[in-house]
Short mmCIF file of C-alpha atoms in Angstrom, two decimals:
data_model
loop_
_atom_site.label_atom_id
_atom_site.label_comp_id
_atom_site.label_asym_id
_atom_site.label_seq_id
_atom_site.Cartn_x
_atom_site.Cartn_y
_atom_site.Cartn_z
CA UNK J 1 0.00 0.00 0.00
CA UNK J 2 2.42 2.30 0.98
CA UNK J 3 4.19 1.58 -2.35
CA UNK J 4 0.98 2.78 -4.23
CA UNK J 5 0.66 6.41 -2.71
CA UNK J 6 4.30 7.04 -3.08
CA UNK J 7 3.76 6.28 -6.34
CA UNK J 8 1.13 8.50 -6.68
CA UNK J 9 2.82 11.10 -4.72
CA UNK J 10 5.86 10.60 -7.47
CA UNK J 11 3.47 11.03 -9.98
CA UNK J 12 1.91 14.24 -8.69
CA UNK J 13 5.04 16.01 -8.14
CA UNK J 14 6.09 14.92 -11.31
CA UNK J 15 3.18 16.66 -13.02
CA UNK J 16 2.95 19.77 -10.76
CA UNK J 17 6.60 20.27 -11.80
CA UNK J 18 5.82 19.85 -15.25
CA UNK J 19 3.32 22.49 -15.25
CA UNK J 20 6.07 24.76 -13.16
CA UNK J 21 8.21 24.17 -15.81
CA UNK J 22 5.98 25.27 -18.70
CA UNK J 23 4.59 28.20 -16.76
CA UNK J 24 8.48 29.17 -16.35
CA UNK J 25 9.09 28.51 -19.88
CA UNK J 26 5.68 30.78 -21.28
CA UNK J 27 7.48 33.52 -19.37
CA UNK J 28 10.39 33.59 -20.69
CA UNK J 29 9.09 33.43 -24.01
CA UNK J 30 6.51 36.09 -23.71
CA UNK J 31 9.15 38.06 -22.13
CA UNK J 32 11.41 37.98 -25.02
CA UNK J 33 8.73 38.69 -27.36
CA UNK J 34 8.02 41.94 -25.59
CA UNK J 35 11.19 43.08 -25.52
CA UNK J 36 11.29 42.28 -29.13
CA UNK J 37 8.99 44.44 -29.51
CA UNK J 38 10.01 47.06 -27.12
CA UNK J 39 12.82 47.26 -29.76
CA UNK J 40 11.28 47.29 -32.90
CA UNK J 41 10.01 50.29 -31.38
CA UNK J 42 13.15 51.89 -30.89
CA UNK J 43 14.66 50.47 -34.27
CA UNK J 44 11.37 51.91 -36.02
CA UNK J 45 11.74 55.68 -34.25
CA UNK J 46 15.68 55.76 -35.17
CA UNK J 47 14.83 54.87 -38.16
CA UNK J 48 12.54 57.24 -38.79
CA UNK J 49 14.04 59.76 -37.41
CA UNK J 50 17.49 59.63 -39.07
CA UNK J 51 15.23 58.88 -42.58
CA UNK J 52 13.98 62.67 -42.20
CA UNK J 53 17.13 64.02 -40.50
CA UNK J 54 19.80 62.74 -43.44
CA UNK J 55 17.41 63.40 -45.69
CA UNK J 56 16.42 66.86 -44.81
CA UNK J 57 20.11 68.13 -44.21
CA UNK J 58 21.80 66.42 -47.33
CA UNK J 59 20.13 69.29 -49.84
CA UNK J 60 19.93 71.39 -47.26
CA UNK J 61 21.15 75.28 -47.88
CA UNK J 62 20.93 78.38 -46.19
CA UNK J 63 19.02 80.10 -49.20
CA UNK J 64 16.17 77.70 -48.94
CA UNK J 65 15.00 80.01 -45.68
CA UNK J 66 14.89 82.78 -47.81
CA UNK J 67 11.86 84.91 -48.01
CA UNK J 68 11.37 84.86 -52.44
CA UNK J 69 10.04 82.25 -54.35
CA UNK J 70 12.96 79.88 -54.03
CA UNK J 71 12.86 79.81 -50.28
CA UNK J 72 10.87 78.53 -47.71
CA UNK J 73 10.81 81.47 -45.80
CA UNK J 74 7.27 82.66 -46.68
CA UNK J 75 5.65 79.39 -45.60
CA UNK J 76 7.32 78.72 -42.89
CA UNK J 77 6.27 82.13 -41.45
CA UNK J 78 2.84 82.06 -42.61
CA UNK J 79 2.73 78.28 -40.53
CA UNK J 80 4.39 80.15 -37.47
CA UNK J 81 1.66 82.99 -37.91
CA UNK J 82 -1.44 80.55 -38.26
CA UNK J 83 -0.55 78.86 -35.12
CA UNK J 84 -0.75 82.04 -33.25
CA UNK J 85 -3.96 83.42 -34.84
CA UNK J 86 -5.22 79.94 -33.90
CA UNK J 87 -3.94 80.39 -30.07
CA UNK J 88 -5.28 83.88 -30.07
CA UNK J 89 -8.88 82.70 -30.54
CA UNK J 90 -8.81 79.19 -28.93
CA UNK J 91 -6.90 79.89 -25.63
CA UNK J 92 -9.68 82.11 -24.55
CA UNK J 93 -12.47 80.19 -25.46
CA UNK J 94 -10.89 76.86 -24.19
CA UNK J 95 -9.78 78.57 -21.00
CA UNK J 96 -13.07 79.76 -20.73
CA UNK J 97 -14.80 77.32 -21.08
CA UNK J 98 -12.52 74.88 -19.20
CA UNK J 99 -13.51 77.07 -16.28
CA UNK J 100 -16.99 76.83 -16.34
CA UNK J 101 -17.38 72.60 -16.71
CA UNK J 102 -14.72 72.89 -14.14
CA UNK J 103 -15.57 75.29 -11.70
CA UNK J 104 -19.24 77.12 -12.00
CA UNK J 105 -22.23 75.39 -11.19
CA UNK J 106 -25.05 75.05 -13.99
CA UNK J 107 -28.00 72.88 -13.53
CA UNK J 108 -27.86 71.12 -16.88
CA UNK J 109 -24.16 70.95 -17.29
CA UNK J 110 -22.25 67.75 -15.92
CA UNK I 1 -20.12 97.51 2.72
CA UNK I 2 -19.53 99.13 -0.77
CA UNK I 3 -16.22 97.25 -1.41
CA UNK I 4 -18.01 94.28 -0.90
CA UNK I 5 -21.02 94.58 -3.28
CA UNK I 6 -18.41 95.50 -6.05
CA UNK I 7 -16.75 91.88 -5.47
CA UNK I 8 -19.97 90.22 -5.09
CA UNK I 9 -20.87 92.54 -8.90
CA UNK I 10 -17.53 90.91 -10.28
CA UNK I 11 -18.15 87.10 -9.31
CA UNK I 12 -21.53 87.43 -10.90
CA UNK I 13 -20.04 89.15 -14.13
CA UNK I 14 -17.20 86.60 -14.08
CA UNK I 15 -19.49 83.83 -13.85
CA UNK I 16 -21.53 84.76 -16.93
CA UNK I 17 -18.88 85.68 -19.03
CA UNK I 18 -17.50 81.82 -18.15
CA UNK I 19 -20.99 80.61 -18.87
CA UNK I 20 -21.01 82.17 -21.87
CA UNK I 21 -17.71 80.99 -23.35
CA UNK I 22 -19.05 77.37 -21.73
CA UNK I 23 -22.22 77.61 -23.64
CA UNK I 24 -20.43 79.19 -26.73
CA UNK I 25 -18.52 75.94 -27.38
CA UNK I 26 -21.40 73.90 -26.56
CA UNK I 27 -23.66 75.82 -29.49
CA UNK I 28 -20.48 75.57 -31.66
CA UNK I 29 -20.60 72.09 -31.51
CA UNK I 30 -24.18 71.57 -32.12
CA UNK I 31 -24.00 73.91 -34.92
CA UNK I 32 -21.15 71.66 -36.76
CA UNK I 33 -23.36 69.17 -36.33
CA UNK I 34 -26.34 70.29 -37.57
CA UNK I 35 -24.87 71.70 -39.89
CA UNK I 36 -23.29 68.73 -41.22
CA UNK I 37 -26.73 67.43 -41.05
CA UNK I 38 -28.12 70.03 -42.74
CA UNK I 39 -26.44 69.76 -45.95
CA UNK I 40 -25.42 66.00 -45.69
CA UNK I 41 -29.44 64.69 -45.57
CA UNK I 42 -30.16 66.81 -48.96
CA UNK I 43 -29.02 63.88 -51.13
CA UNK I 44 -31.98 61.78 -49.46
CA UNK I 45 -34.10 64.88 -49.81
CA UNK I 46 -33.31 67.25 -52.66
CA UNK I 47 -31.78 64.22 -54.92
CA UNK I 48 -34.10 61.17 -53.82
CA UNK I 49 -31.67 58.77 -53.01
CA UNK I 50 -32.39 56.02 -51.08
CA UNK I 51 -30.04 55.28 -47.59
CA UNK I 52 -30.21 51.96 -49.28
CA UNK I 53 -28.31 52.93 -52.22
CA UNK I 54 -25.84 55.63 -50.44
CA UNK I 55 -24.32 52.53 -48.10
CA UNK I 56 -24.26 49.59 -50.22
CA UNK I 57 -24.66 50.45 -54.27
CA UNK I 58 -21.10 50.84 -55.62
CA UNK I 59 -21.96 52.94 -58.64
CA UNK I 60 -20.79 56.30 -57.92
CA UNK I 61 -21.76 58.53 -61.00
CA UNK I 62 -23.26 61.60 -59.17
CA UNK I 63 -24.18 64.33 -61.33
CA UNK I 64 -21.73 67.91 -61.12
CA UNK I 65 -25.16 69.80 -61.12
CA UNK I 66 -28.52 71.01 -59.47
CA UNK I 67 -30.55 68.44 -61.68
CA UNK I 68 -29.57 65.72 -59.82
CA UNK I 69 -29.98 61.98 -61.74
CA UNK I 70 -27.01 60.52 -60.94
CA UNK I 71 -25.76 57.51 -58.67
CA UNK I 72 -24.33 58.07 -55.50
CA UNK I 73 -23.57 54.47 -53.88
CA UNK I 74 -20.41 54.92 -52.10
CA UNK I 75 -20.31 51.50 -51.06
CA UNK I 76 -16.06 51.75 -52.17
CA UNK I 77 -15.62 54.40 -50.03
CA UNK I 78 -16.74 52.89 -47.36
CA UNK I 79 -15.86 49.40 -47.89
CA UNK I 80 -12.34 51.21 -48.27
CA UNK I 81 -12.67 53.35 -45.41
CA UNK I 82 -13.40 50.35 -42.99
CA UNK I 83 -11.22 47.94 -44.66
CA UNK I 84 -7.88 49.94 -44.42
CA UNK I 85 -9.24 50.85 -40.42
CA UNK I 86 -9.42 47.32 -39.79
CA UNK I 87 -6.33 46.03 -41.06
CA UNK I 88 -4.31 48.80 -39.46
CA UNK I 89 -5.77 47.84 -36.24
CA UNK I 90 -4.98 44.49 -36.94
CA UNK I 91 -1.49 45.72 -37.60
CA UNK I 92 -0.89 47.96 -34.89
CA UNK I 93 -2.92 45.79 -31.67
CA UNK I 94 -0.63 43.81 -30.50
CA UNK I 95 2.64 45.92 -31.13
CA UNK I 96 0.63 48.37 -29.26
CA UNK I 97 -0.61 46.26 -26.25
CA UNK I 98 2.82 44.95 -26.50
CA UNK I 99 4.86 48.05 -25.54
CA UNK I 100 2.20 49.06 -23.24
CA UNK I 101 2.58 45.55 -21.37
CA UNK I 102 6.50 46.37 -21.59
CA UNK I 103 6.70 49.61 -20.57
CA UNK I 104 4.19 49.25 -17.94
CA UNK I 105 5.18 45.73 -16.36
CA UNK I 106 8.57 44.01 -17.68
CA UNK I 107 10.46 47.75 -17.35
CA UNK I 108 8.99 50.25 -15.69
CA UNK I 109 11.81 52.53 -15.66
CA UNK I 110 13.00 51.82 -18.78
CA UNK I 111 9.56 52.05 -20.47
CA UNK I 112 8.97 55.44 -18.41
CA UNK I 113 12.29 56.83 -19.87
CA UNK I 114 12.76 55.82 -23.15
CA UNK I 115 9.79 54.16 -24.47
CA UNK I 116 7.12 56.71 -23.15
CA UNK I 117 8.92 59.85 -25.17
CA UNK I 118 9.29 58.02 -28.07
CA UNK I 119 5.16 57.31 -27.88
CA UNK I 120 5.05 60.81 -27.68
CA UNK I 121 7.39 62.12 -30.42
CA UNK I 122 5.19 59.52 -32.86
CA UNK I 123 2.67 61.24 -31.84
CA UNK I 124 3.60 64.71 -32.37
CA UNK I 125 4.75 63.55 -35.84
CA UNK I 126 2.59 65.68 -38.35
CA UNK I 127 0.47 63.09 -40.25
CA UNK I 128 1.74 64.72 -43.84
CA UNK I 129 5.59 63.61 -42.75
CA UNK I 130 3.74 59.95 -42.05
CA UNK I 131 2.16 60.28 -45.40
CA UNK I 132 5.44 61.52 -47.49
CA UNK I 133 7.34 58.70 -46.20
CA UNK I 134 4.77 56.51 -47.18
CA UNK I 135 4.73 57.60 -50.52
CA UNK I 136 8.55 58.06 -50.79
CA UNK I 137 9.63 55.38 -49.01
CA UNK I 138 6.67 52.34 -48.48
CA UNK I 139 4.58 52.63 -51.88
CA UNK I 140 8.18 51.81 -53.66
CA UNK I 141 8.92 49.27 -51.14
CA UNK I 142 5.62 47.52 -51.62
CA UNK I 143 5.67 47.76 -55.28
CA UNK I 144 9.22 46.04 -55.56
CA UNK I 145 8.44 42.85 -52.76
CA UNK I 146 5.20 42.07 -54.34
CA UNK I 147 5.96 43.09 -57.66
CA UNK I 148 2.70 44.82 -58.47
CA UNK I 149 1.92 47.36 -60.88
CA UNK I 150 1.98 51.16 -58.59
CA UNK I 151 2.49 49.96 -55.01
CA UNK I 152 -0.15 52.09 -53.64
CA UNK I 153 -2.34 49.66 -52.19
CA UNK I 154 -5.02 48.91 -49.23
CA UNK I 155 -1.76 47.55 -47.06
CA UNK I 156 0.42 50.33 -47.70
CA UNK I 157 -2.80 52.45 -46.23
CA UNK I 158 -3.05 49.73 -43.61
CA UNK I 159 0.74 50.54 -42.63
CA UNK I 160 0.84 54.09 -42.23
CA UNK I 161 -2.38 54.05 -40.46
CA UNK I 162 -1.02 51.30 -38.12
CA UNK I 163 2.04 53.68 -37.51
CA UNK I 164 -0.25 56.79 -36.68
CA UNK I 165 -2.97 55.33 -34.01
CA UNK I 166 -0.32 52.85 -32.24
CA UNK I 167 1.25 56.00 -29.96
CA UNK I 168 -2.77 56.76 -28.67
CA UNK I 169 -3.58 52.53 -27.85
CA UNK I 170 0.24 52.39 -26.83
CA UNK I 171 -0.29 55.13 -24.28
CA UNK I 172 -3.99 54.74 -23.29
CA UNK I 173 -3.49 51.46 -22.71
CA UNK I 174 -0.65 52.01 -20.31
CA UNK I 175 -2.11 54.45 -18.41
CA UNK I 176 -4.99 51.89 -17.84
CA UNK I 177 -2.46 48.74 -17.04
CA UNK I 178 -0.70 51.30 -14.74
CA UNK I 179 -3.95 52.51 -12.92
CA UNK I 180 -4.46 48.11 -12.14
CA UNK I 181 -4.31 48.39 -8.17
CA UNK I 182 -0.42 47.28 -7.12
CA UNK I 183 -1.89 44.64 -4.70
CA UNK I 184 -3.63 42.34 -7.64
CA UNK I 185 -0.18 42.13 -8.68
CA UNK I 186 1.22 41.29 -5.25
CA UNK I 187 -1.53 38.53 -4.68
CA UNK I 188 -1.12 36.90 -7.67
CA UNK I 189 2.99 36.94 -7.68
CA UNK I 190 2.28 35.99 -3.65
CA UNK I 191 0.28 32.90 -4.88
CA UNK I 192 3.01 32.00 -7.27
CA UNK I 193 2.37 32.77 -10.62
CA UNK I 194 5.26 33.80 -13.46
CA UNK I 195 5.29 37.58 -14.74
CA UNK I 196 3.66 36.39 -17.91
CA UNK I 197 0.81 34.73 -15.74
CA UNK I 198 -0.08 38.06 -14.02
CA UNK I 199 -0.42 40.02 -17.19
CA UNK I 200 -2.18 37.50 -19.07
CA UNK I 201 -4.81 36.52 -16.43
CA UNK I 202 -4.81 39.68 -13.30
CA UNK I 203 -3.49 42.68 -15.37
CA UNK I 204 -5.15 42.55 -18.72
CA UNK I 205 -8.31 41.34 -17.89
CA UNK I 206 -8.59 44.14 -14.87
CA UNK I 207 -7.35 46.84 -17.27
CA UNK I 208 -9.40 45.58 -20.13
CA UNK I 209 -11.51 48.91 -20.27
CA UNK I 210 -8.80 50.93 -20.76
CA UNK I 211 -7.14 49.18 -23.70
CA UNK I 212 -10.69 48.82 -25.06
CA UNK I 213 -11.23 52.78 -25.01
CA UNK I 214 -7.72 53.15 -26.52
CA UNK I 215 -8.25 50.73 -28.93
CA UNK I 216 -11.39 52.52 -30.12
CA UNK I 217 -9.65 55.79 -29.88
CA UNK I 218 -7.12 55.08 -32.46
CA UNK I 219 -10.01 53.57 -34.82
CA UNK I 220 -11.87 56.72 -34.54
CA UNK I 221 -8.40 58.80 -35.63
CA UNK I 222 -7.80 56.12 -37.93
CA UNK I 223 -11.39 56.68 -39.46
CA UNK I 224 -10.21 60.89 -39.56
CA UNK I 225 -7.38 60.36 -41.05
CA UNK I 226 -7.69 62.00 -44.41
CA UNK I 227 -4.27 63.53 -46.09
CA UNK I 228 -1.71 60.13 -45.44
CA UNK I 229 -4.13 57.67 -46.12
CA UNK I 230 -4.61 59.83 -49.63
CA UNK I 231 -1.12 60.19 -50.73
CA UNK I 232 -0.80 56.14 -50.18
CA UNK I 233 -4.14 54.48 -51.37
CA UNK I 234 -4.04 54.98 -54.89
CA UNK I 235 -7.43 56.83 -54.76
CA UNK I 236 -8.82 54.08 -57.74
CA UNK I 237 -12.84 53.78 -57.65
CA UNK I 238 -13.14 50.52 -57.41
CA UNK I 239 -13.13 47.29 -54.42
CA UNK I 240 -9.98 46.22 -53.81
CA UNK I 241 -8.89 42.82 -55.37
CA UNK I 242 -7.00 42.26 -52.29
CA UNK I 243 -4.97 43.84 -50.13
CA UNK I 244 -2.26 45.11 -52.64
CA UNK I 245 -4.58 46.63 -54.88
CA UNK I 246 -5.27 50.49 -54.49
CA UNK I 247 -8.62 51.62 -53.70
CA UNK I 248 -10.48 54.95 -51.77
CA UNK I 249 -11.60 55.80 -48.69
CA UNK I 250 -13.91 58.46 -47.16
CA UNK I 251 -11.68 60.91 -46.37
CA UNK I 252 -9.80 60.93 -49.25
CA UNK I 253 -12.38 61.11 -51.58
CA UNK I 254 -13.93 64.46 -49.77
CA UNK I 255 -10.47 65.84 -49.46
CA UNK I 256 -9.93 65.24 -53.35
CA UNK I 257 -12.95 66.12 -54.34
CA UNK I 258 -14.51 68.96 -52.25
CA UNK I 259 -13.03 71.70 -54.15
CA UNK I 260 -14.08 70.92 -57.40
CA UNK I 261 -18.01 69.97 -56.83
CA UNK I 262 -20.23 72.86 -57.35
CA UNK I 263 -21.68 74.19 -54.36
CA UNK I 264 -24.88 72.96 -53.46
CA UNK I 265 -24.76 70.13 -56.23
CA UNK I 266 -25.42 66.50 -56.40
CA UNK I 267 -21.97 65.33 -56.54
CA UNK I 268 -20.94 68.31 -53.70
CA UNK I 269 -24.14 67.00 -51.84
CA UNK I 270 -22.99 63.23 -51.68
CA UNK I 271 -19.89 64.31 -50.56
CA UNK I 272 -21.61 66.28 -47.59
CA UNK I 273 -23.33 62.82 -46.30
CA UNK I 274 -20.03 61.34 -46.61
CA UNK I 275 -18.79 63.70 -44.40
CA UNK I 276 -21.97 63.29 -41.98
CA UNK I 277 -21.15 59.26 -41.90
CA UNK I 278 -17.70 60.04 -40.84
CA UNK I 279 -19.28 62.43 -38.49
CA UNK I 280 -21.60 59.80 -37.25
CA UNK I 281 -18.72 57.54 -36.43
CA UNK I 282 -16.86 59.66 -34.53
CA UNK I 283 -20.31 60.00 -32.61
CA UNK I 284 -20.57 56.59 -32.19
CA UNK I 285 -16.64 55.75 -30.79
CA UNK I 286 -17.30 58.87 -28.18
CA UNK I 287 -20.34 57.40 -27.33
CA UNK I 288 -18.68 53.83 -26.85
CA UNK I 289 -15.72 55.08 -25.16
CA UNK I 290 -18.46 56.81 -22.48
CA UNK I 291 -20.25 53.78 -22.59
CA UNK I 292 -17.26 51.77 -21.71
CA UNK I 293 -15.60 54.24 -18.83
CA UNK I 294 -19.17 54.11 -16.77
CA UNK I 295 -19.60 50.68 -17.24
CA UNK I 296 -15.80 50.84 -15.51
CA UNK I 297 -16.80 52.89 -12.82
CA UNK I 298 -19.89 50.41 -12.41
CA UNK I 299 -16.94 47.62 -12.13
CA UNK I 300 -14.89 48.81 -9.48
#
C-alpha cells in the first residue's frame, strides 16, 4: 500500500513540476517577445528619425530660408503665424470654457 | 459695505462671461453638427436617393449639377474606409498592447524613460511627414516585394495608419495597465504565478476597459485620417482585389474632391453625407468610449 501512494505522490510532483516548468518557460518566451517588440520600437523611431534628418540636411542650404520664391521662408512664417492666430482665438475660449465645466455650477451641465 | 457689493458685482459678471464661453462651445458644436446634417441629408431629400443605395450600391456617377440623376452608392468608399481601419488595427494591436505591457510591467523605468517619449514624439509627428514617407519610401517598397503594378495599395494604407494610431492605444493602454491596483499584482505573484501569468490573467483582464477605449480611440483617428491615407491608397474607384490593390476611402475622396463639386450640387451633396457618416462615427466611438468608462466605474 504504501508503495501505491508514493507512487502517486511521485506522480503528482512529477506533473505539478511539469506544469512549473511550462509556466516558467511561457514567461520567458513572452518576455522575449516583448522586448522584441520594445525594440522594434526603438529600431522603427531611429529609423525614422534619421530617414527625415539625413534626408532633410543632405540638400539642405541656407538660401532655402529665404523669403522669395525659391525659399521657404514665406511658408514657414505664414505656418508660425497661423498657429498664433489659432492660439489667439482658442486659448480664450478653451480657457473659458474649461472654467466653467470645471468650476461654475449650472443645472444642466455635468 | 460698498467694497463688498463690487466683489460680489464681479463674481456674478465673471461667472456669466465663463458661462457664456461654456455655452459658446457647446452651441459651436451643435452647430457643426447640424450643420453637417443640414447639408449631408439633402441627397436623401433634394436628390431622392435612397439610404439603401448611399451605403451599399457601388456605382458612384453623381451628377456635377442642381438636376440631380445621378448615382451616389459609395459602397467603395466605405468598404475602403473600414477595410484599411481594420487592417491597421490588426497591424498595430498587439505591437501596441505589446509596448504598453513592456513599458508598464517588464520595465517600468526603462519604459517610463525611453519608451514613453518616443510614444510621444510619434505622436507629435505631423500626419503629412507619415504620409510623405509613405509615398517616398513604403509605396516603392511595396511595389518592388510584391511586384505589383503602382504599389499604392489597401496595405500600404493599412501601414501608415497602423504607424499613426499605435502611440494613442500604446499610451492609453498604459495608463490603464498602470492605474491596475499594485496589490492584484502582489496577490497573484504571492500565490506563485510567473510575470507572464499576471499580465495575461490579473493585469489585462482588470485593465481591459482601458485598452478597449484606446483601442477605439485610435479607430476613430484612424477613421479621420484624411491627407496620409490619400497620398498612399491609390485613390482608384473601385473594391480592392485584395490587399495590394489600391482603392479609396472616405476621407480621401472628400479631401480630393470637395473643391471641385459645385456648391450645393449632387456630386458636392454626396460628398456632404459622406462627411456626416464620418461624423456619425466619430459620434458613435465617443459614445462607446463613455459607454465603456461608466460601465468601468460600475466595475470597481
Amino acid at each position: 500500500m504504501p508503495n501505491k501512494d508514493n507512487q502517486v505522490l511521485q506522480d503528482t510532483t512529477k506533473a505539478i513540476n511539469a506544469t512549473i516548468l511550462r509556466a516558467k518557460l511561457l514567461d520567458t518566451i513572452m518576455t522575449s517577445v516583448f522586448y522584441v517588440v520594445a525594440l522594434f520600437f526603438l529600431v522603427l523611431l531611429i529609423v525614422f528619425a534619421t530617414y527625415i534628418i539625413v534626408k532633410g540636411f543632405m540638400d539642405f542650404d541656407i538660401s532655402m530660408m529665404a523669403f522669395d520664391h525659391r525659399g521657404i521662408g514665406n511658408q514657414l512664417f505664414n505656418t508660425v503665424y497661423l498657429v498664433i492666430l489659432a492660439l489667439l482665438i482658442s486659448v480664450p475660449l478653451g480657457l473659458l470654457s474649461g472654467t466653467q465645466t470645471s468650476q461654475v455650477k449650472i443645472p444642466c451641465t455635468p | 459695505m460698498q467694497d463688498n457689493s463690487r466683489v460680489i458685482r464681479q463674481d456674478i459678471s465673471w461667472k456669466i462671461i465663463i458661462s457664456l464661453g461654456g455655452f459658446f462651445m457647446i452651441a459651436l458644436t451643435f452647430a457643426l453638427g447640424f450643420f453637417l446634417f443640414y447639408r449631408g441629408i439633402e441627397t436623401f431629400t433634394t436628390y431622392d436617393h435612397s439610404v439603401f443605395e448611399f451605403l451599399f450600391s457601388s456605382t458612384w456617377a453623381p451628377t456635377d449639377s442642381h438636376d440631380g440623376g445621378g448615382k451616389v452608392g459609395a459602397a467603395i468608399f466605405i468598404f475602403g474606409s473600414i477595410s484599411t481601419c481594420l487592417l491597421a488595427l490588426l497591424i498595430s494591436l498587439p505591437f501596441s498592447i505589446g509596448a504598453a505591457i513592456f513599458m508598464t510591467e517588464i520595465s517600468p523605468g526603462f519604459g517610463r524613460k525611453i519608451i514613453q517619449p518616443i510614444v510621444e514624439i510619434f505622436v507629435g509627428i505631423p500626419s503629412v511627414v507619415y504620409g510623405w514617407l509613405g509615398l517616398t519610401v513604403l509605396v516603392p517598397v511595396i511595389k518592388d516585394v510584391f511586384d505589383t503594378q503602382y504599389g499604392f495599395s489597401v496595405l500600404a494604407a493599412s501601414l501608415v495608419l497602423a504607424i499613426m494610431i499605435f502611440p494613442t492605444i500604446t499610451s492609453v493602454s498604459a495608463d490603464a495597465i498602470r492605474s491596475v491596483p499594485k496589490n492584484f499584482r502582489q496577490a497573484a505573484f504571492g500565490l506563485g504565478s510567473t510575470r507572464w501569468q499576471v499580465i495575461y490573467k490579473i493585469v489585462l483582464p482588470a485593465a481591459k476597459n482601458g485598452i478597449l477605449t484606446g483601442v477605439i480611440l485610435g479607430l476613430a483617428r484612424a477613421f479621420g485620417e484624411a491627407l496620409a491615407v490619400a497620398m498612399v491608397i491609390g485613390k482608384t474607384k473601385v473594391f480592392p482585389v485584395s490587399i495590394l490593390s489600391p482603392t479609396t476611402n472616405l476621407t480621401s475622396a472628400i479631401a480630393a474632391d470637395m473643391g471641385g463639386a459645385m456648391d450645393g450640387g449632387e456630386y458636392n451633396i454626396a460628398l456632404w453625407t459622406m462627411a456626416l457618416l464620418l461624423f456619425f462615427i466619430s459620434l458613435g466611438c465617443i459614445f462607446l468610449i463613455h459607454y465603456i468608462s461608466e460601465r468601468d466605474g460600475e466595475n470597481i
